Coordinates of C-alpha atoms and ligand atoms in Angstrom, one line a residue:
M1 CA 102.4 87.9 99.5
K2 CA 101.9 85.3 101.1
Q3 CA 105.8 83.8 100.6
E4 CA 104.9 80.5 97.7
N5 CA 108.8 79.7 97.0
K6 CA 111.8 81.0 98.8
K7 CA 111.5 84.2 99.5
S8 CA 113.4 87.0 97.7
V9 CA 114.7 89.9 98.7
W10 CA 113.5 92.5 96.5
W11 CA 112.2 94.8 98.4
K12 CA 117.6 94.9 98.3
K13 CA 117.1 96.7 94.5
A14 CA 113.1 98.3 95.6
V15 CA 113.2 102.4 95.3
G16 CA 110.4 103.2 97.3
Y17 CA 108.2 106.8 97.4
Q18 CA 105.8 107.7 100.7
I19 CA 102.7 108.7 99.4
Y20 CA 101.0 111.0 101.5
P21 CA 97.8 110.1 101.0
M22 CA 95.7 112.6 102.2
S23 CA 97.1 115.3 100.5
F24 CA 98.2 113.5 97.0
Q25 CA 95.0 113.4 95.1
D26 CA 91.6 114.5 95.4
S27 CA 88.9 112.1 93.5
N28 CA 85.7 113.6 94.9
G29 CA 86.4 117.6 95.4
D30 CA 85.9 117.1 99.4
G31 CA 89.8 118.4 99.2
I32 CA 91.0 115.7 100.5
G33 CA 93.6 113.2 98.4
D34 CA 91.9 109.4 98.8
I35 CA 92.1 105.5 96.9
R36 CA 90.9 106.5 94.3
G37 CA 92.9 109.2 93.3
I38 CA 95.4 107.5 94.0
I39 CA 94.4 104.5 91.7
N40 CA 93.9 107.5 88.8
R41 CA 98.2 108.5 88.8
I42 CA 98.9 104.6 88.9
D43 CA 100.5 105.1 85.2
Y44 CA 101.8 108.6 86.5
L45 CA 104.4 106.7 89.1
A46 CA 104.6 103.8 87.2
N47 CA 105.9 106.6 84.4
L48 CA 108.5 107.2 87.6
G49 CA 109.8 104.1 87.7
I50 CA 108.8 103.6 91.1
D51 CA 109.3 99.7 92.9
F52 CA 107.3 100.4 95.3
I53 CA 104.5 102.0 97.3
W54 CA 104.9 103.1 101.2
L55 CA 101.0 104.5 101.8
N56 CA 100.4 106.6 104.8
P57 CA 97.0 104.8 107.7
I58 CA 94.6 104.5 105.7
Y59 CA 92.2 103.0 108.6
K60 CA 89.5 104.3 109.8
S61 CA 90.4 106.9 112.4
P62 CA 89.3 110.5 113.9
Q63 CA 92.2 112.4 112.1
I64 CA 93.0 113.6 115.3
D65 CA 97.1 112.5 113.8
N66 CA 96.1 112.5 110.5
G67 CA 95.6 108.9 110.7
Y68 CA 97.6 107.6 113.1
D69 CA 95.0 107.5 115.9
I70 CA 93.6 104.0 114.6
S71 CA 90.1 103.4 115.6
D72 CA 89.2 100.7 112.8
F73 CA 92.8 98.2 112.7
R74 CA 90.6 96.5 110.0
N75 CA 88.7 99.1 108.6
I76 CA 89.8 102.2 105.6
D77 CA 88.4 105.5 106.8
P78 CA 85.6 106.6 104.9
I79 CA 87.4 110.2 104.2
F80 CA 89.5 107.3 102.0
G81 CA 87.5 105.1 100.4
T82 CA 86.5 101.5 101.7
I83 CA 87.9 98.0 101.1
N84 CA 86.4 97.4 97.6
D85 CA 89.0 100.4 96.3
F86 CA 91.7 99.3 98.7
Q87 CA 91.8 96.1 96.9
E88 CA 91.7 97.8 93.6
L89 CA 94.4 99.9 94.6
I90 CA 96.2 96.2 95.6
S91 CA 95.7 94.4 92.6
K92 CA 96.2 97.6 89.5
L93 CA 99.6 98.9 91.2
H94 CA 100.7 95.0 91.3
K95 CA 99.4 94.9 87.0
K96 CA 101.5 97.0 87.1
N97 CA 104.4 95.9 89.1
I98 CA 104.7 97.8 92.2
K99 CA 104.8 96.9 95.4
L100 CA 102.9 98.5 98.0
I101 CA 103.5 99.1 102.0
I102 CA 101.3 100.9 104.1
D103 CA 101.3 101.5 107.6
L104 CA 101.1 99.0 110.5
V105 CA 101.2 101.1 113.8
L106 CA 101.4 98.7 117.0
N107 CA 102.1 101.4 119.5
H108 CA 98.9 102.6 120.1
S109 CA 95.1 103.7 119.5
S110 CA 92.6 105.7 118.7
D111 CA 90.3 106.5 122.0
Q112 CA 87.8 106.3 119.5
H113 CA 88.4 102.8 119.8
Y114 CA 86.0 100.0 120.9
W115 CA 88.9 98.0 123.1
F116 CA 89.5 101.4 124.5
Q117 CA 85.7 102.3 125.4
E118 CA 85.2 98.8 126.3
A119 CA 88.2 99.6 129.3
L120 CA 86.4 102.4 130.2
N121 CA 83.7 100.9 131.2
S122 CA 85.2 99.1 134.5
K123 CA 89.0 97.9 135.5
D124 CA 87.4 94.9 135.1
N125 CA 86.6 94.2 131.8
P126 CA 88.9 92.1 129.4
Y127 CA 89.8 95.3 127.0
H128 CA 90.8 97.2 130.6
D129 CA 94.6 95.8 130.3
Y130 CA 94.5 96.5 126.4
Y131 CA 96.2 99.2 127.8
I132 CA 98.0 100.7 130.3
W133 CA 96.7 102.3 133.7
Q134 CA 97.9 103.7 137.0
D135 CA 95.5 104.3 140.4
G136 CA 95.6 107.5 141.6
V137 CA 93.6 110.8 141.9
A138 CA 92.6 114.1 139.9
N139 CA 96.0 116.4 139.8
T140 CA 98.3 113.7 140.9
K141 CA 100.1 112.4 138.0
P142 CA 101.4 109.0 138.6
N143 CA 105.2 110.3 137.4
D144 CA 106.9 113.3 135.9
W145 CA 106.9 112.0 131.9
V146 CA 106.8 114.0 129.1
N147 CA 106.6 113.9 125.5
W148 CA 108.8 115.3 122.6
S149 CA 106.0 118.4 122.5
G150 CA 106.3 118.7 126.3
A151 CA 103.2 117.3 127.4
S152 CA 102.8 115.1 129.8
E153 CA 102.3 111.2 129.2
W154 CA 99.2 110.6 131.8
T155 CA 95.2 112.2 131.2
Y156 CA 93.0 111.2 133.9
Y157 CA 90.1 108.9 133.0
P158 CA 87.4 109.8 136.5
Q159 CA 85.5 106.9 135.7
I160 CA 87.7 104.5 136.8
R161 CA 89.9 106.9 138.7
Q162 CA 93.5 105.5 137.2
W163 CA 95.3 107.7 134.3
N164 CA 95.8 106.2 132.2
Y165 CA 99.3 106.4 129.5
H166 CA 100.2 107.9 125.8
I167 CA 102.9 108.7 124.4
F168 CA 101.6 110.4 121.5
N169 CA 98.2 112.9 121.8
K170 CA 95.9 111.7 125.3
R171 CA 93.3 111.0 122.3
M172 CA 95.8 108.2 121.3
P173 CA 96.5 105.7 124.5
D174 CA 99.2 103.4 123.8
L175 CA 98.4 99.5 124.2
N176 CA 99.7 97.2 126.8
W177 CA 101.7 94.9 125.1
E178 CA 102.7 93.2 128.4
N179 CA 98.6 92.0 127.7
G180 CA 99.6 88.3 125.6
K181 CA 96.1 87.8 124.2
L182 CA 96.8 91.9 123.2
R183 CA 99.1 90.9 121.4
K184 CA 97.6 88.2 119.3
D185 CA 95.0 90.1 118.3
L186 CA 96.9 93.0 117.1
L187 CA 98.7 90.3 114.8
L188 CA 95.6 88.6 113.0
T189 CA 94.8 92.5 112.3
A190 CA 98.5 92.8 110.9
K191 CA 98.0 89.2 108.5
F192 CA 94.5 90.4 107.7
W193 CA 96.2 93.2 105.2
L194 CA 98.8 90.3 104.9
D195 CA 96.8 88.0 103.4
M196 CA 94.4 91.1 100.9
G197 CA 98.2 91.1 98.9
I198 CA 100.1 93.8 100.7
D199 CA 103.5 94.0 100.2
G200 CA 104.9 94.6 103.8
F201 CA 105.1 96.9 106.6
R202 CA 106.6 100.0 108.0
L203 CA 106.1 100.0 111.6
D204 CA 105.6 103.1 113.3
A205 CA 106.9 104.3 116.2
I206 CA 107.9 100.6 117.2
S207 CA 110.7 101.3 120.3
H208 CA 108.8 102.3 122.6
L209 CA 106.3 99.0 123.3
K210 CA 107.9 98.6 126.3
K211 CA 108.0 100.9 129.2
M212 CA 110.4 101.5 132.0
S213 CA 109.7 101.4 135.4
F214 CA 106.4 103.9 136.3
N215 CA 109.6 104.4 139.4
I216 CA 111.2 105.8 137.1
S217 CA 111.5 109.9 136.8
M218 CA 112.8 111.2 134.0
K219 CA 114.1 114.4 136.3
S220 CA 116.3 111.4 138.2
M221 CA 117.5 110.0 134.3
R222 CA 118.2 113.7 133.1
E223 CA 120.4 114.8 136.5
S224 CA 122.4 110.7 135.9
G225 CA 122.8 112.2 132.7
Q226 CA 120.8 109.5 131.3
D227 CA 118.8 110.4 128.0
P228 CA 115.7 111.2 129.4
W229 CA 113.7 108.9 126.2
A230 CA 114.7 105.9 127.5
V231 CA 112.6 105.9 129.7
H232 CA 110.1 104.6 127.4
T233 CA 112.5 104.0 123.6
N234 CA 114.5 101.1 123.3
V235 CA 114.2 99.8 126.8
P236 CA 115.3 96.2 127.1
G237 CA 113.1 93.3 126.7
L238 CA 111.5 95.0 123.5
E239 CA 113.1 93.2 121.9
N240 CA 111.2 90.4 122.5
F241 CA 107.7 92.1 121.2
L242 CA 109.4 92.9 117.9
K243 CA 110.8 88.8 118.0
E244 CA 107.3 88.0 117.6
I245 CA 106.3 90.2 115.4
K246 CA 109.4 88.2 113.3
Y247 CA 107.1 85.8 113.3
A248 CA 103.7 86.5 112.9
F249 CA 105.5 87.6 109.9
S250 CA 107.2 84.7 108.8
G251 CA 105.2 82.7 106.6
Y252 CA 104.8 86.7 103.5
N253 CA 107.2 87.7 101.9
I254 CA 107.8 91.8 102.7
F255 CA 109.5 93.8 103.0
T256 CA 109.7 95.8 106.5
V257 CA 111.2 97.7 107.8
G258 CA 111.2 100.3 111.6
E259 CA 110.6 103.8 112.1
A260 CA 114.0 103.4 115.0
S261 CA 113.5 106.2 117.0
G262 CA 116.0 106.4 119.2
I263 CA 118.3 103.0 117.9
T264 CA 122.4 103.2 117.3
P265 CA 123.9 102.1 114.5
G266 CA 125.5 99.4 116.7
Q267 CA 121.5 98.0 117.9
A268 CA 120.0 99.1 113.7
S269 CA 122.7 95.8 112.6
L270 CA 120.5 94.3 115.0
W271 CA 117.6 94.2 114.5
T272 CA 118.0 94.8 110.3
G273 CA 120.3 92.0 107.8
E274 CA 119.8 88.0 107.7
N275 CA 118.9 88.0 111.3
G276 CA 117.3 91.4 112.6
Y277 CA 113.8 92.2 113.5
F278 CA 113.1 93.4 110.4
N279 CA 114.8 93.7 106.7
A280 CA 115.3 97.9 107.7
I281 CA 115.1 100.1 109.3
F282 CA 115.1 104.7 108.9
E283 CA 117.2 106.1 111.0
L284 CA 116.3 109.1 113.1
D285 CA 119.4 111.4 113.8
Q286 CA 119.3 113.0 110.2
N287 CA 115.1 114.8 112.2
R288 CA 117.4 116.3 114.1
H289 CA 118.4 119.0 112.0
D290 CA 120.9 120.7 113.2
G291 CA 121.8 124.4 112.5
Y292 CA 118.1 124.7 110.8
D293 CA 117.1 128.1 110.4
S294 CA 114.6 129.7 108.3
K295 CA 117.6 132.7 107.3
K296 CA 120.4 130.3 105.8
R297 CA 120.2 129.1 103.7
P298 CA 120.4 126.2 102.6
K299 CA 119.1 125.8 106.1
G300 CA 120.3 122.7 107.8
N301 CA 123.7 122.5 107.9
I302 CA 125.5 120.1 105.7
Q303 CA 128.4 118.8 107.6
A304 CA 126.1 117.4 110.4
F305 CA 124.0 116.1 107.8
K306 CA 127.0 114.7 105.8
K307 CA 128.3 113.1 108.9
V308 CA 124.5 111.7 110.7
I309 CA 124.1 110.5 106.7
F310 CA 128.2 108.6 106.2
N311 CA 127.9 106.9 109.9
W312 CA 124.9 105.5 109.2
E313 CA 126.1 103.8 105.6
T314 CA 129.2 102.9 106.9
R315 CA 127.8 101.2 110.2
L316 CA 125.2 99.6 108.4
N317 CA 127.9 99.2 105.5
I318 CA 128.7 94.9 105.7
F319 CA 125.7 94.0 108.4
G320 CA 122.2 95.6 109.0
W321 CA 119.9 97.9 106.3
L322 CA 119.6 101.0 105.7
S323 CA 116.5 102.5 104.1
P324 CA 117.8 106.0 103.2
Y325 CA 116.2 109.4 102.8
L326 CA 115.7 112.8 102.8
A327 CA 112.5 113.8 104.0
N328 CA 108.8 112.5 105.1
H329 CA 105.7 113.8 106.4
D330 CA 107.4 115.0 110.4
N331 CA 110.0 116.7 109.0
P332 CA 110.1 119.9 106.3
R333 CA 110.6 119.0 102.8
S334 CA 114.0 118.6 102.1
Q335 CA 114.3 121.3 99.3
Q336 CA 114.1 123.6 102.3
V337 CA 115.9 122.0 105.5
W338 CA 119.3 121.2 102.7
G339 CA 118.3 122.5 99.5
D340 CA 118.0 126.9 98.9
N341 CA 114.3 125.7 98.3
R342 CA 114.2 127.0 95.2
S343 CA 116.2 126.1 92.6
D344 CA 115.9 122.6 90.2
S345 CA 119.5 122.6 91.0
S346 CA 119.6 122.0 94.5
A347 CA 117.0 119.9 94.3
K348 CA 118.5 117.7 92.2
A349 CA 121.0 117.6 93.4
L350 CA 119.5 116.0 96.3
S351 CA 117.8 113.4 93.9
L352 CA 121.6 112.3 92.9
I353 CA 122.8 112.0 96.3
L354 CA 119.6 110.2 98.0
L355 CA 119.6 107.6 95.3
S356 CA 122.7 106.7 95.5
L357 CA 122.9 106.0 99.0
K358 CA 123.4 102.8 100.1
G359 CA 120.2 100.8 101.5
T360 CA 116.4 100.6 99.9
P361 CA 116.0 104.7 100.1
F362 CA 112.9 106.8 99.6
I363 CA 111.4 109.3 97.7
Y364 CA 109.2 111.9 99.6
F365 CA 105.7 112.3 96.8
G366 CA 106.7 115.5 95.3
D367 CA 110.1 115.7 95.7
E368 CA 110.6 114.1 92.7
L369 CA 109.4 118.1 91.4
G370 CA 110.6 120.0 94.0
I371 CA 107.4 120.8 95.7
G372 CA 109.5 123.2 98.9
S373 CA 107.9 123.6 102.7
K374 CA 105.2 126.6 103.2
N375 CA 105.4 129.6 105.1
F376 CA 102.6 129.8 107.3
T377 CA 101.7 133.3 108.3
S378 CA 99.3 132.5 111.2
I379 CA 98.6 130.1 113.5
E380 CA 95.1 128.4 111.8
Q381 CA 96.6 128.2 109.0
I382 CA 98.2 125.2 110.3
T383 CA 96.2 121.9 111.9
D384 CA 99.5 119.4 113.1
P385 CA 98.6 118.7 117.2
E386 CA 101.8 118.0 118.1
A387 CA 103.0 121.8 116.3
Q388 CA 99.4 123.1 117.5
I389 CA 100.6 121.5 121.6
A390 CA 103.9 122.7 121.3
Y391 CA 101.9 127.1 120.1
Q392 CA 100.3 126.8 123.7
K393 CA 102.9 126.0 125.8
T394 CA 105.4 128.1 124.7
K395 CA 103.3 131.3 124.3
Q396 CA 101.5 130.9 127.9
E397 CA 105.3 129.6 129.7
K398 CA 106.6 132.8 127.3
G399 CA 103.1 135.2 127.1
N400 CA 104.9 135.9 123.5
I401 CA 102.9 134.7 121.1
A402 CA 105.0 136.0 118.0
K403 CA 108.2 134.0 119.3
A404 CA 105.7 130.8 120.3
F405 CA 104.3 131.0 116.4
T406 CA 108.3 131.8 115.1
D407 CA 108.6 128.7 116.9
I408 CA 106.1 126.0 115.0
A409 CA 106.6 127.9 111.7
N410 CA 109.7 125.8 111.2
F411 CA 108.9 123.1 113.0
N412 CA 105.4 122.0 112.6
R413 CA 104.3 118.8 110.7
D414 CA 102.3 121.0 108.9
Q415 CA 104.8 122.0 105.6
G416 CA 106.0 118.7 104.7
R417 CA 102.3 117.9 104.1
T418 CA 100.7 120.1 101.8
P419 CA 98.8 118.8 98.5
F420 CA 100.7 117.5 95.0
W421 CA 101.0 119.8 91.7
W422 CA 99.7 118.2 89.4
N423 CA 98.6 120.5 86.8
E424 CA 99.0 124.9 85.9
N425 CA 95.1 124.5 86.9
K426 CA 92.7 125.2 90.6
N427 CA 94.6 123.8 93.4
A428 CA 96.9 122.5 90.5
G429 CA 94.6 120.2 89.9
F430 CA 95.3 118.3 93.3
S431 CA 91.6 118.8 93.8
D432 CA 88.1 120.7 93.0
G433 CA 87.1 121.9 95.9
I434 CA 88.4 123.7 99.2
P435 CA 92.3 121.9 100.1
W436 CA 92.3 120.7 103.3
L437 CA 96.0 122.3 103.4
G438 CA 96.8 124.9 101.3
I439 CA 99.2 124.6 98.4
S440 CA 102.8 126.0 98.7
D441 CA 104.0 128.4 96.9
G442 CA 106.2 128.1 93.5
S443 CA 103.8 125.8 91.6
Q444 CA 103.0 127.7 88.3
G445 CA 104.8 126.1 85.4
R446 CA 106.4 123.4 87.9
S447 CA 103.5 121.1 87.8
A448 CA 104.1 117.1 87.2
E449 CA 101.9 118.3 83.5
S450 CA 104.7 121.0 82.7
Q451 CA 107.4 118.8 84.8
I452 CA 107.0 115.6 82.4
K453 CA 106.9 117.8 78.9
D454 CA 110.6 119.3 79.5
P455 CA 113.3 117.1 79.8
N456 CA 116.1 119.1 81.7
S457 CA 113.1 119.3 84.2
I458 CA 113.8 117.9 88.0
L459 CA 111.2 114.6 87.2
N460 CA 112.8 113.9 84.8
F461 CA 116.2 114.1 86.7
Y462 CA 114.2 111.8 89.2
K463 CA 113.6 109.6 86.4
K464 CA 117.0 109.1 84.1
M465 CA 118.5 109.2 87.7
I466 CA 116.0 105.9 89.8
Q467 CA 116.7 104.1 85.4
V468 CA 121.0 105.3 86.7
R469 CA 120.4 103.4 89.9
K470 CA 118.6 100.1 88.5
S471 CA 121.2 99.2 86.4
S472 CA 124.4 100.3 87.9
P473 CA 125.3 97.2 90.6
S474 CA 127.8 99.5 92.5
L475 CA 124.3 101.9 92.9
N476 CA 122.1 99.4 93.8
Q477 CA 124.1 96.7 95.8
G478 CA 127.8 98.5 96.3
L479 CA 130.1 99.0 99.3
F480 CA 129.6 103.4 100.4
Y481 CA 132.8 104.5 101.2
P482 CA 132.6 107.9 102.6
L483 CA 135.1 110.9 100.7
S484 CA 134.2 114.7 101.8
L485 CA 135.0 114.3 105.7
E486 CA 136.3 117.8 105.5
Q487 CA 134.1 120.9 107.3
D488 CA 132.3 121.7 104.5
S489 CA 129.5 121.2 101.6
T490 CA 130.8 118.8 99.3
V491 CA 129.2 115.0 100.2
N492 CA 131.1 113.3 97.8
F493 CA 131.9 109.4 97.5
L494 CA 132.4 105.7 96.1
R495 CA 130.5 102.7 95.6
Q496 CA 131.6 99.8 94.9
T497 CA 131.2 96.0 93.8
N498 CA 133.7 94.1 92.1
S499 CA 133.5 94.8 89.0
Q500 CA 132.2 98.7 89.4
L501 CA 132.9 101.4 90.9
S502 CA 130.8 104.9 91.3
L503 CA 131.7 108.5 92.6
V504 CA 129.7 110.3 93.9
I505 CA 130.1 113.9 94.1
S506 CA 128.1 117.4 95.2
N507 CA 127.9 120.7 96.7
L508 CA 125.0 121.3 98.9
S509 CA 125.9 124.9 99.4
D510 CA 124.7 128.4 97.1
T511 CA 128.7 129.4 96.5
T512 CA 131.1 128.0 94.5
T513 CA 133.3 125.2 96.8
Q514 CA 136.5 123.3 96.4
I515 CA 137.1 119.6 96.5
E516 CA 139.5 118.0 95.9
L517 CA 140.0 114.3 95.3
P518 CA 142.9 111.6 97.4
T519 CA 145.9 110.7 94.9
S520 CA 144.2 107.7 95.9
I521 CA 141.5 107.3 93.8
D522 CA 143.2 107.0 89.3
L523 CA 141.6 109.4 86.8
D524 CA 141.4 107.2 84.4
N525 CA 138.4 106.0 82.6
W526 CA 135.3 107.3 84.1
L527 CA 132.4 108.0 82.5
Q528 CA 130.0 110.3 83.3
V529 CA 126.1 109.0 83.5
I530 CA 124.3 111.7 85.1
A531 CA 125.0 114.5 87.0
T532 CA 122.9 118.6 87.4
R533 CA 125.2 119.4 84.8
P534 CA 128.6 118.6 83.0
T535 CA 131.1 118.6 85.2
R536 CA 134.7 117.5 84.1
L537 CA 136.4 115.7 86.2
Q538 CA 140.3 116.5 87.9
R539 CA 142.8 116.1 90.7
K540 CA 141.3 119.5 92.3
M541 CA 138.2 120.9 90.9
S542 CA 135.3 123.8 91.4
L543 CA 131.9 123.2 91.8
G544 CA 129.5 125.8 91.0
P545 CA 125.6 126.0 93.4
Y546 CA 124.5 122.4 93.7
Q547 CA 126.8 120.9 91.0
A548 CA 126.6 117.1 91.4
A549 CA 127.4 114.8 89.4
I550 CA 128.2 110.3 89.0
F551 CA 130.9 109.1 87.1
M552 CA 131.3 105.8 87.1
K553 CA 133.9 102.8 85.6
R554 CA 134.9 99.4 85.1
V555 CA 137.0 97.7 88.1
N556 CA 138.3 93.6 88.1
G557 CA 136.9 92.3 91.3
Ligands
BGC1 C1 104.7 108.6 113.3 C2 104.0 110.4 112.7 C3 102.5 109.8 114.1 C4 103.5 109.4 115.3 C5 102.9 108.5 115.9 C6 105.7 108.0 113.9 O1 105.9 107.7 114.0 O2 105.6 109.7 111.8 O3 103.8 111.5 112.2 O4 102.2 110.8 114.7 O5 104.2 108.0 115.2 O6 101.9 107.5 115.0

């Protein structure tokens, strides 16, 4: 949205909601969610009380990586609809006071993009330098760089006798940010969407735009005790590109959130805030899912989770701005990793924590129903290309098909991408056709339609929690003070402004756990504003499995 007067910071008190478009609502029976499906569900979103949506890529794409491989930066993929549908979505969302941010993918394009097709014609083609190349012969890669799935970052193109560089899939060549014309062309495509009326961007893979010299080997980095991913993460000089991006957006009153892979809290306090490149960042430390083990409950190690969250919240308390989240399209569902993957109380406790953290929180679609991860039983059920590559690699190296499958069964990204549960009908009301990805178990009796009618449902708890956050200055603006620093599964903290104090207590485990509040906390005059079950505040108290509550009181600044 074009800036009119002074820029407002609407995003500071806002609650975001991430929609994975392929899985939200199919309107035409092809088994894939689409823009019309979202338009048909705007009332549901307005009722939930969220302020803005982050929509994963809907650009034209061969869908090698579910839309992150873009073949036309200025068009909508026909599986999702048309530009007209998209414009209708913006205007109908705005009528309900819901803003829209979309993914902006600046690090790479699809190999089917016109620029790349031109680049393959000859080294002299003007678009050749829009991508990253090294001369060479087949079978001798320019260096040993591999990506997170263990695959080489180089692909040979015999027609021009050159190796092409790509951090992600080989069908997603990296764009050459050293080329000023490329930068200009790319940022003009961003303006194209801003001028259409969107309200911001989630900047995909933004810490990878700059690469180190290709002479440096990952092996030597590892051997000298350095992080091997530093060859293409937050490389010095990146800041110039980020400044250019910020400048391109300066005329717009928008919200930008960067996917800050490999960025430390110290760096993030400069990346965001008053003079930062973006309004907020997503930290990726929590996605390590330390201690994650499919046989344990909760599957992730809550102490490790607490350490990560407390560290980020504390470090970005005064300078910088965080976007807390518990799950997204690249991870298993939060119910699976941090909850028990089934109970209402675990889903409610997680929402209570997420919506009490400092920053601009993002709810992952379906978490408000308690959707759990899907349990895949065969490799054929999994579409995630990263998981397929990792599976083939383990199979080849270890010759053990069962092991290869167990590894990816736990980590593949499809687990958290399954369709929404709209009602109790076929395919949980997601589609009349054959869903592109199977519905996860447990939808019966827990669809949105059923939960709307049940005052004690997870959905109604989310609605209430969103309202509690929005109406409480301590929760939407206050400073963050961690409490439970012990090595246990409780996550307790304070949020405070000059006039209000919130105390958040929770037990993210399957067993009853004792907590003891510090004597610095005066126990008088607290009001319980929301809880997974009624909780009496005491110095020493027992919290049952996934019991969580928020108490508030007025204070004099
Ligand atoms: C996105 C992934 C995607 C990758 C490449 C990530 O940051 O979240 O889903 O595969 O970027 O675009």
